[in-house]
């Protein structure tokens, strides 16, 4: 009895945690009827005038969503392809997406757009036939990526070689001028290479007499190399 009570308490704690986590979580049975939607899912959808509750069929939910948003999902990583959806025909899009969902064997991810919000949607087929659907707000991340691309493009235009390593001493960024220092030597350092490995490879390839002991030595080497260019 004690073990049963502990197990029940763990389940209750888990249920409370899933209910309050700021991620849309929907659990569908093998017939695409909603078994569970956490509180965040209900409040988020309600804010946009979308009704979602246990027992609703996925087609009815999509019908509501399509009435509120008219943007094409952008696939980002999956083991299958989304159908070529025609957003001018609501019945057709629901039919094609339902067929795609029925044939889903593992997992698919895509982006969903609502006003100024970007959601990362993950649909995962479960062992008993149902589907776990999660949607995470990645709007801030997408904005950071956009500014990161702008910064990368700007750094590529800087006439000086620029290289950055992360806190673990792995190569994090290298602009075109830094990469170009090695092109004629047939060596292109890859993002993620560790400083010590890069140093050893440069030595083996004859770019340096011995491995660098510090980033200062590394920096001085590139300044000399650029001066010889």
PDB file of C-alpha atoms in Angstrom:
ATOM      1  CA  UNK A   1       0.000   0.000   0.000  1.00  0.00           C
ATOM      2  CA  UNK A   2       2.851   2.364   0.839  1.00  0.00           C
ATOM      3  CA  UNK A   3       4.474   1.785  -2.554  1.00  0.00           C
ATOM      4  CA  UNK A   4       1.100   2.290  -4.252  1.00  0.00           C
ATOM      5  CA  UNK A   5       0.612   5.622  -2.481  1.00  0.00           C
ATOM      6  CA  UNK A   6       4.110   6.740  -3.456  1.00  0.00           C
ATOM      7  CA  UNK A   7       3.483   5.770  -7.068  1.00  0.00           C
ATOM      8  CA  UNK A   8       0.173   7.665  -7.032  1.00  0.00           C
ATOM      9  CA  UNK A   9       1.881  10.727  -5.549  1.00  0.00           C
ATOM     10  CA  UNK A  10       4.572  10.633  -8.237  1.00  0.00           C
ATOM     11  CA  UNK A  11       1.887  10.432 -10.924  1.00  0.00           C
ATOM     12  CA  UNK A  12       0.025  13.379  -9.391  1.00  0.00           C
ATOM     13  CA  UNK A  13       3.227  15.447  -9.242  1.00  0.00           C
ATOM     14  CA  UNK A  14       4.033  14.549 -12.838  1.00  0.00           C
ATOM     15  CA  UNK A  15       0.514  15.465 -13.963  1.00  0.00           C
ATOM     16  CA  UNK A  16       0.760  18.832 -12.175  1.00  0.00           C
ATOM     17  CA  UNK A  17       4.151  19.547 -13.742  1.00  0.00           C
ATOM     18  CA  UNK A  18       2.963  18.679 -17.258  1.00  0.00           C
ATOM     19  CA  UNK A  19      -0.132  20.810 -16.731  1.00  0.00           C
ATOM     20  CA  UNK A  20       1.831  23.907 -15.764  1.00  0.00           C
ATOM     21  CA  UNK A  21       4.894  23.707 -18.029  1.00  0.00           C
ATOM     22  CA  UNK A  22       4.832  26.634 -20.545  1.00  0.00           C
ATOM     23  CA  UNK A  23       4.702  24.329 -23.573  1.00  0.00           C
ATOM     24  CA  UNK A  24       1.629  23.284 -25.544  1.00  0.00           C
ATOM     25  CA  UNK A  25       1.160  19.561 -24.875  1.00  0.00           C
ATOM     26  CA  UNK A  26      -1.621  17.560 -26.542  1.00  0.00           C
ATOM     27  CA  UNK A  27      -2.017  13.786 -26.363  1.00  0.00           C
ATOM     28  CA  UNK A  28      -4.105  12.073 -29.058  1.00  0.00           C
ATOM     29  CA  UNK A  29      -5.363   8.477 -29.136  1.00  0.00           C
ATOM     30  CA  UNK A  30      -5.016   6.117 -32.099  1.00  0.00           C
ATOM     31  CA  UNK A  31      -8.256   7.542 -33.570  1.00  0.00           C
ATOM     32  CA  UNK A  32      -6.966  11.142 -33.382  1.00  0.00           C
ATOM     33  CA  UNK A  33      -9.266  12.119 -30.547  1.00  0.00           C
ATOM     34  CA  UNK A  34      -7.791  14.313 -27.835  1.00  0.00           C
ATOM     35  CA  UNK A  35      -7.079  12.473 -24.601  1.00  0.00           C
ATOM     36  CA  UNK A  36      -5.293  15.263 -22.782  1.00  0.00           C
ATOM     37  CA  UNK A  37      -4.395  18.928 -23.246  1.00  0.00           C
ATOM     38  CA  UNK A  38      -2.390  20.694 -20.574  1.00  0.00           C
ATOM     39  CA  UNK A  39      -3.503  23.989 -19.054  1.00  0.00           C
ATOM     40  CA  UNK A  40      -1.035  25.974 -21.166  1.00  0.00           C
ATOM     41  CA  UNK A  41      -2.449  24.465 -24.360  1.00  0.00           C
ATOM     42  CA  UNK A  42      -6.002  25.376 -23.375  1.00  0.00           C
ATOM     43  CA  UNK A  43      -5.156  28.929 -22.298  1.00  0.00           C
ATOM     44  CA  UNK A  44      -2.940  29.596 -25.334  1.00  0.00           C
ATOM     45  CA  UNK A  45      -5.547  28.385 -27.822  1.00  0.00           C
ATOM     46  CA  UNK A  46      -8.342  30.159 -25.983  1.00  0.00           C
ATOM     47  CA  UNK A  47      -6.451  33.436 -26.363  1.00  0.00           C
ATOM     48  CA  UNK A  48      -6.754  33.040 -30.146  1.00  0.00           C
ATOM     49  CA  UNK A  49     -10.393  31.962 -30.073  1.00  0.00           C
ATOM     50  CA  UNK A  50      -9.601  28.259 -30.578  1.00  0.00           C
ATOM     51  CA  UNK A  51     -11.579  25.732 -28.521  1.00  0.00           C
ATOM     52  CA  UNK A  52      -9.697  22.632 -27.388  1.00  0.00           C
ATOM     53  CA  UNK A  53     -10.862  20.029 -24.892  1.00  0.00           C
ATOM     54  CA  UNK A  54     -10.755  16.301 -24.314  1.00  0.00           C
ATOM     55  CA  UNK A  55     -12.683  14.361 -26.948  1.00  0.00           C
ATOM     56  CA  UNK A  56     -12.263  16.830 -29.803  1.00  0.00           C
ATOM     57  CA  UNK A  57     -11.132  15.282 -33.101  1.00  0.00           C
ATOM     58  CA  UNK A  58      -7.943  16.574 -34.669  1.00  0.00           C
ATOM     59  CA  UNK A  59      -9.814  17.547 -37.859  1.00  0.00           C
ATOM     60  CA  UNK A  60     -12.097  19.852 -35.853  1.00  0.00           C
ATOM     61  CA  UNK A  61      -9.113  21.492 -34.202  1.00  0.00           C
ATOM     62  CA  UNK A  62      -7.396  22.065 -37.552  1.00  0.00           C
ATOM     63  CA  UNK A  63     -10.593  23.555 -38.957  1.00  0.00           C
ATOM     64  CA  UNK A  64     -10.572  26.130 -36.154  1.00  0.00           C
ATOM     65  CA  UNK A  65      -6.866  26.836 -36.653  1.00  0.00           C
ATOM     66  CA  UNK A  66      -7.257  27.350 -40.407  1.00  0.00           C
ATOM     67  CA  UNK A  67     -10.005  29.871 -39.749  1.00  0.00           C
ATOM     68  CA  UNK A  68      -7.552  31.871 -37.642  1.00  0.00           C
ATOM     69  CA  UNK A  69      -4.301  31.579 -39.615  1.00  0.00           C
ATOM     70  CA  UNK A  70      -3.465  31.317 -43.304  1.00  0.00           C
ATOM     71  CA  UNK A  71       0.275  30.583 -43.420  1.00  0.00           C
ATOM     72  CA  UNK A  72       2.131  27.597 -44.832  1.00  0.00           C
ATOM     73  CA  UNK A  73       4.050  25.456 -42.297  1.00  0.00           C
ATOM     74  CA  UNK A  74       7.787  25.375 -42.947  1.00  0.00           C
ATOM     75  CA  UNK A  75       9.328  21.932 -42.560  1.00  0.00           C
ATOM     76  CA  UNK A  76      12.656  21.917 -40.695  1.00  0.00           C
ATOM     77  CA  UNK A  77      13.538  18.320 -39.864  1.00  0.00           C
ATOM     78  CA  UNK A  78      11.671  15.068 -40.354  1.00  0.00           C
ATOM     79  CA  UNK A  79      11.916  11.629 -41.863  1.00  0.00           C
ATOM     80  CA  UNK A  80       9.007  12.281 -44.191  1.00  0.00           C
ATOM     81  CA  UNK A  81       7.760  15.222 -46.245  1.00  0.00           C
ATOM     82  CA  UNK A  82       4.696  17.264 -45.496  1.00  0.00           C
ATOM     83  CA  UNK A  83       2.151  17.215 -48.304  1.00  0.00           C
ATOM     84  CA  UNK A  84       2.012  20.200 -50.651  1.00  0.00           C
ATOM     85  CA  UNK A  85      -0.824  21.924 -48.825  1.00  0.00           C
ATOM     86  CA  UNK A  86      -3.255  24.195 -50.668  1.00  0.00           C
ATOM     87  CA  UNK A  87      -4.382  26.731 -48.083  1.00  0.00           C
ATOM     88  CA  UNK A  88      -7.172  27.996 -50.352  1.00  0.00           C
ATOM     89  CA  UNK A  89      -9.095  24.739 -49.861  1.00  0.00           C
ATOM     90  CA  UNK A  90      -9.706  24.002 -46.179  1.00  0.00           C
ATOM     91  CA  UNK A  91     -11.259  20.572 -46.733  1.00  0.00           C
ATOM     92  CA  UNK A  92      -8.378  19.491 -48.966  1.00  0.00           C
ATOM     93  CA  UNK A  93      -5.683  20.622 -46.551  1.00  0.00           C
ATOM     94  CA  UNK A  94      -7.362  18.760 -43.658  1.00  0.00           C
ATOM     95  CA  UNK A  95      -7.708  15.600 -45.763  1.00  0.00           C
ATOM     96  CA  UNK A  96      -4.077  15.675 -46.950  1.00  0.00           C
ATOM     97  CA  UNK A  97      -2.662  16.487 -43.527  1.00  0.00           C
ATOM     98  CA  UNK A  98      -4.810  13.781 -41.922  1.00  0.00           C
ATOM     99  CA  UNK A  99      -3.474  11.250 -44.431  1.00  0.00           C
ATOM    100  CA  UNK A 100       0.079  12.382 -43.694  1.00  0.00           C
ATOM    101  CA  UNK A 101      -0.574  12.057 -39.963  1.00  0.00           C
ATOM    102  CA  UNK A 102      -2.094   8.567 -40.363  1.00  0.00           C
ATOM    103  CA  UNK A 103       1.057   7.434 -42.187  1.00  0.00           C
ATOM    104  CA  UNK A 104       3.413   8.943 -39.600  1.00  0.00           C
ATOM    105  CA  UNK A 105       5.631   6.178 -38.220  1.00  0.00           C
ATOM    106  CA  UNK A 106       8.073   8.079 -36.034  1.00  0.00           C
ATOM    107  CA  UNK A 107       8.374  11.849 -35.646  1.00  0.00           C
ATOM    108  CA  UNK A 108       7.998  15.048 -37.631  1.00  0.00           C
ATOM    109  CA  UNK A 109       8.889  18.661 -36.798  1.00  0.00           C
ATOM    110  CA  UNK A 110       7.773  21.862 -38.474  1.00  0.00           C
ATOM    111  CA  UNK A 111       7.231  25.524 -37.710  1.00  0.00           C
ATOM    112  CA  UNK A 112       3.786  27.025 -37.226  1.00  0.00           C
ATOM    113  CA  UNK A 113       3.172  30.757 -37.489  1.00  0.00           C
ATOM    114  CA  UNK A 114       0.534  32.745 -35.597  1.00  0.00           C
ATOM    115  CA  UNK A 115       0.692  36.528 -35.879  1.00  0.00           C
ATOM    116  CA  UNK A 116       4.140  37.397 -34.454  1.00  0.00           C
ATOM    117  CA  UNK A 117       4.657  33.989 -32.832  1.00  0.00           C
ATOM    118  CA  UNK A 118       6.677  31.089 -34.218  1.00  0.00           C
ATOM    119  CA  UNK A 119       5.969  27.670 -32.738  1.00  0.00           C
ATOM    120  CA  UNK A 120       8.142  24.582 -33.099  1.00  0.00           C
ATOM    121  CA  UNK A 121       5.721  21.673 -33.518  1.00  0.00           C
ATOM    122  CA  UNK A 122       6.786  18.104 -32.785  1.00  0.00           C
ATOM    123  CA  UNK A 123       4.448  15.219 -33.599  1.00  0.00           C
ATOM    124  CA  UNK A 124       5.622  11.872 -32.172  1.00  0.00           C
ATOM    125  CA  UNK A 125       3.931   8.527 -32.848  1.00  0.00           C
ATOM    126  CA  UNK A 126       3.667   6.491 -29.633  1.00  0.00           C
ATOM    127  CA  UNK A 127       3.952   2.710 -29.259  1.00  0.00           C
ATOM    128  CA  UNK A 128       0.204   2.246 -28.657  1.00  0.00           C
ATOM    129  CA  UNK A 129      -0.735   4.199 -31.784  1.00  0.00           C
ATOM    130  CA  UNK A 130      -1.481   7.616 -30.346  1.00  0.00           C
ATOM    131  CA  UNK A 131       0.438  10.824 -31.038  1.00  0.00           C
ATOM    132  CA  UNK A 132       2.114  13.179 -28.599  1.00  0.00           C
ATOM    133  CA  UNK A 133       2.074  16.726 -29.947  1.00  0.00           C
ATOM    134  CA  UNK A 134       4.155  19.493 -28.389  1.00  0.00           C
ATOM    135  CA  UNK A 135       4.475  23.111 -29.491  1.00  0.00           C
ATOM    136  CA  UNK A 136       7.202  25.393 -28.156  1.00  0.00           C
ATOM    137  CA  UNK A 137       7.407  29.144 -28.640  1.00  0.00           C
ATOM    138  CA  UNK A 138      10.720  29.802 -30.434  1.00  0.00           C
ATOM    139  CA  UNK A 139       9.977  33.391 -31.479  1.00  0.00           C
ATOM    140  CA  UNK A 140      12.837  34.850 -29.434  1.00  0.00           C
ATOM    141  CA  UNK A 141      15.265  32.221 -30.724  1.00  0.00           C
ATOM    142  CA  UNK A 142      14.257  32.951 -34.330  1.00  0.00           C
ATOM    143  CA  UNK A 143      14.805  36.665 -33.724  1.00  0.00           C
ATOM    144  CA  UNK A 144      18.248  35.968 -32.271  1.00  0.00           C
ATOM    145  CA  UNK A 145      19.083  33.775 -35.268  1.00  0.00           C
ATOM    146  CA  UNK A 146      18.064  36.583 -37.615  1.00  0.00           C
ATOM    147  CA  UNK A 147      20.347  39.092 -35.910  1.00  0.00           C
ATOM    148  CA  UNK A 148      23.063  36.442 -35.695  1.00  0.00           C
ATOM    149  CA  UNK A 149      22.946  36.006 -39.472  1.00  0.00           C
ATOM    150  CA  UNK A 150      23.154  39.775 -39.942  1.00  0.00           C
ATOM    151  CA  UNK A 151      26.171  39.939 -37.624  1.00  0.00           C
ATOM    152  CA  UNK A 152      27.840  36.998 -39.393  1.00  0.00           C
ATOM    153  CA  UNK A 153      27.356  38.671 -42.754  1.00  0.00           C
ATOM    154  CA  UNK A 154      28.851  41.898 -41.395  1.00  0.00           C
ATOM    155  CA  UNK A 155      31.883  40.104 -39.910  1.00  0.00           C
ATOM    156  CA  UNK A 156      32.488  38.366 -43.234  1.00  0.00           C
ATOM    157  CA  UNK A 157      32.945  41.799 -44.797  1.00  0.00           C
ATOM    158  CA  UNK A 158      35.573  42.900 -42.257  1.00  0.00           C
ATOM    159  CA  UNK A 159      38.996  42.957 -44.033  1.00  0.00           C
ATOM    160  CA  UNK A 160      40.747  41.408 -41.016  1.00  0.00           C
ATOM    161  CA  UNK A 161      40.578  37.696 -40.122  1.00  0.00           C
ATOM    162  CA  UNK A 162      38.268  37.092 -37.144  1.00  0.00           C
ATOM    163  CA  UNK A 163      38.029  33.832 -35.215  1.00  0.00           C
ATOM    164  CA  UNK A 164      36.062  33.059 -32.040  1.00  0.00           C
ATOM    165  CA  UNK A 165      36.309  30.125 -29.638  1.00  0.00           C
ATOM    166  CA  UNK A 166      33.646  29.193 -27.090  1.00  0.00           C
ATOM    167  CA  UNK A 167      34.198  28.646 -23.358  1.00  0.00           C
ATOM    168  CA  UNK A 168      35.248  25.055 -24.054  1.00  0.00           C
ATOM    169  CA  UNK A 169      37.918  26.239 -26.528  1.00  0.00           C
ATOM    170  CA  UNK A 170      36.023  24.915 -29.548  1.00  0.00           C
ATOM    171  CA  UNK A 171      35.981  26.936 -32.758  1.00  0.00           C
ATOM    172  CA  UNK A 172      32.717  28.865 -32.691  1.00  0.00           C
ATOM    173  CA  UNK A 173      33.018  31.271 -35.614  1.00  0.00           C
ATOM    174  CA  UNK A 174      35.513  32.127 -38.344  1.00  0.00           C
ATOM    175  CA  UNK A 175      34.951  34.839 -40.935  1.00  0.00           C
ATOM    176  CA  UNK A 176      35.770  34.398 -44.612  1.00  0.00           C
ATOM    177  CA  UNK A 177      39.080  36.254 -44.383  1.00  0.00           C
ATOM    178  CA  UNK A 178      40.286  33.883 -41.666  1.00  0.00           C
ATOM    179  CA  UNK A 179      39.230  30.815 -43.676  1.00  0.00           C
ATOM    180  CA  UNK A 180      40.853  32.240 -46.812  1.00  0.00           C
ATOM    181  CA  UNK A 181      44.249  32.270 -45.086  1.00  0.00           C
ATOM    182  CA  UNK A 182      44.273  28.473 -45.471  1.00  0.00           C
ATOM    183  CA  UNK A 183      42.566  27.906 -48.804  1.00  0.00           C
ATOM    184  CA  UNK A 184      45.742  27.835 -50.866  1.00  0.00           C
ATOM    185  CA  UNK A 185      47.199  25.347 -48.368  1.00  0.00           C
ATOM    186  CA  UNK A 186      44.233  23.007 -48.805  1.00  0.00           C
ATOM    187  CA  UNK A 187      43.123  23.187 -45.174  1.00  0.00           C
ATOM    188  CA  UNK A 188      39.671  24.367 -44.059  1.00  0.00           C
ATOM    189  CA  UNK A 189      39.219  24.323 -40.253  1.00  0.00           C
ATOM    190  CA  UNK A 190      35.707  23.218 -39.322  1.00  0.00           C
ATOM    191  CA  UNK A 191      33.414  24.793 -36.753  1.00  0.00           C
ATOM    192  CA  UNK A 192      33.628  22.847 -33.493  1.00  0.00           C
ATOM    193  CA  UNK A 193      37.287  21.834 -33.771  1.00  0.00           C
ATOM    194  CA  UNK A 194      39.069  22.162 -30.429  1.00  0.00           C
ATOM    195  CA  UNK A 195      41.878  24.685 -30.080  1.00  0.00           C
ATOM    196  CA  UNK A 196      44.440  22.007 -29.206  1.00  0.00           C
ATOM    197  CA  UNK A 197      43.449  19.817 -32.173  1.00  0.00           C
ATOM    198  CA  UNK A 198      43.556  22.818 -34.515  1.00  0.00           C
ATOM    199  CA  UNK A 199      46.969  23.714 -33.159  1.00  0.00           C
ATOM    200  CA  UNK A 200      48.285  20.172 -33.688  1.00  0.00           C
ATOM    201  CA  UNK A 201      46.881  19.958 -37.215  1.00  0.00           C
ATOM    202  CA  UNK A 202      48.457  23.273 -38.166  1.00  0.00           C
ATOM    203  CA  UNK A 203      51.767  21.937 -36.885  1.00  0.00           C
ATOM    204  CA  UNK A 204      51.472  18.617 -38.744  1.00  0.00           C
ATOM    205  CA  UNK A 205      50.612  20.445 -41.961  1.00  0.00           C
ATOM    206  CA  UNK A 206      53.657  22.674 -41.608  1.00  0.00           C
ATOM    207  CA  UNK A 207      51.790  25.900 -40.873  1.00  0.00           C
ATOM    208  CA  UNK A 208      53.536  26.256 -37.505  1.00  0.00           C
ATOM    209  CA  UNK A 209      56.770  24.904 -36.063  1.00  0.00           C
ATOM    210  CA  UNK A 210      55.144  23.595 -32.886  1.00  0.00           C
ATOM    211  CA  UNK A 211      51.670  23.553 -31.304  1.00  0.00           C
ATOM    212  CA  UNK A 212      50.487  26.833 -29.794  1.00  0.00           C
ATOM    213  CA  UNK A 213      50.613  27.053 -26.018  1.00  0.00           C
ATOM    214  CA  UNK A 214      48.204  29.966 -25.787  1.00  0.00           C
ATOM    215  CA  UNK A 215      45.700  32.036 -27.724  1.00  0.00           C
ATOM    216  CA  UNK A 216      48.260  34.892 -27.741  1.00  0.00           C
ATOM    217  CA  UNK A 217      50.699  32.734 -29.735  1.00  0.00           C
ATOM    218  CA  UNK A 218      47.809  31.731 -31.986  1.00  0.00           C
ATOM    219  CA  UNK A 219      46.902  35.379 -32.571  1.00  0.00           C
ATOM    220  CA  UNK A 220      50.485  36.416 -33.324  1.00  0.00           C
ATOM    221  CA  UNK A 221      50.805  33.555 -35.811  1.00  0.00           C
ATOM    222  CA  UNK A 222      47.812  34.750 -37.834  1.00  0.00           C
ATOM    223  CA  UNK A 223      49.009  38.324 -37.829  1.00  0.00           C
ATOM    224  CA  UNK A 224      52.347  37.184 -39.300  1.00  0.00           C
ATOM    225  CA  UNK A 225      50.615  34.891 -41.787  1.00  0.00           C
ATOM    226  CA  UNK A 226      48.321  37.706 -42.935  1.00  0.00           C
ATOM    227  CA  UNK A 227      51.325  39.969 -43.303  1.00  0.00           C
ATOM    228  CA  UNK A 228      52.996  37.427 -45.624  1.00  0.00           C
ATOM    229  CA  UNK A 229      49.884  37.039 -47.752  1.00  0.00           C
TER     230      UNK A 229
END
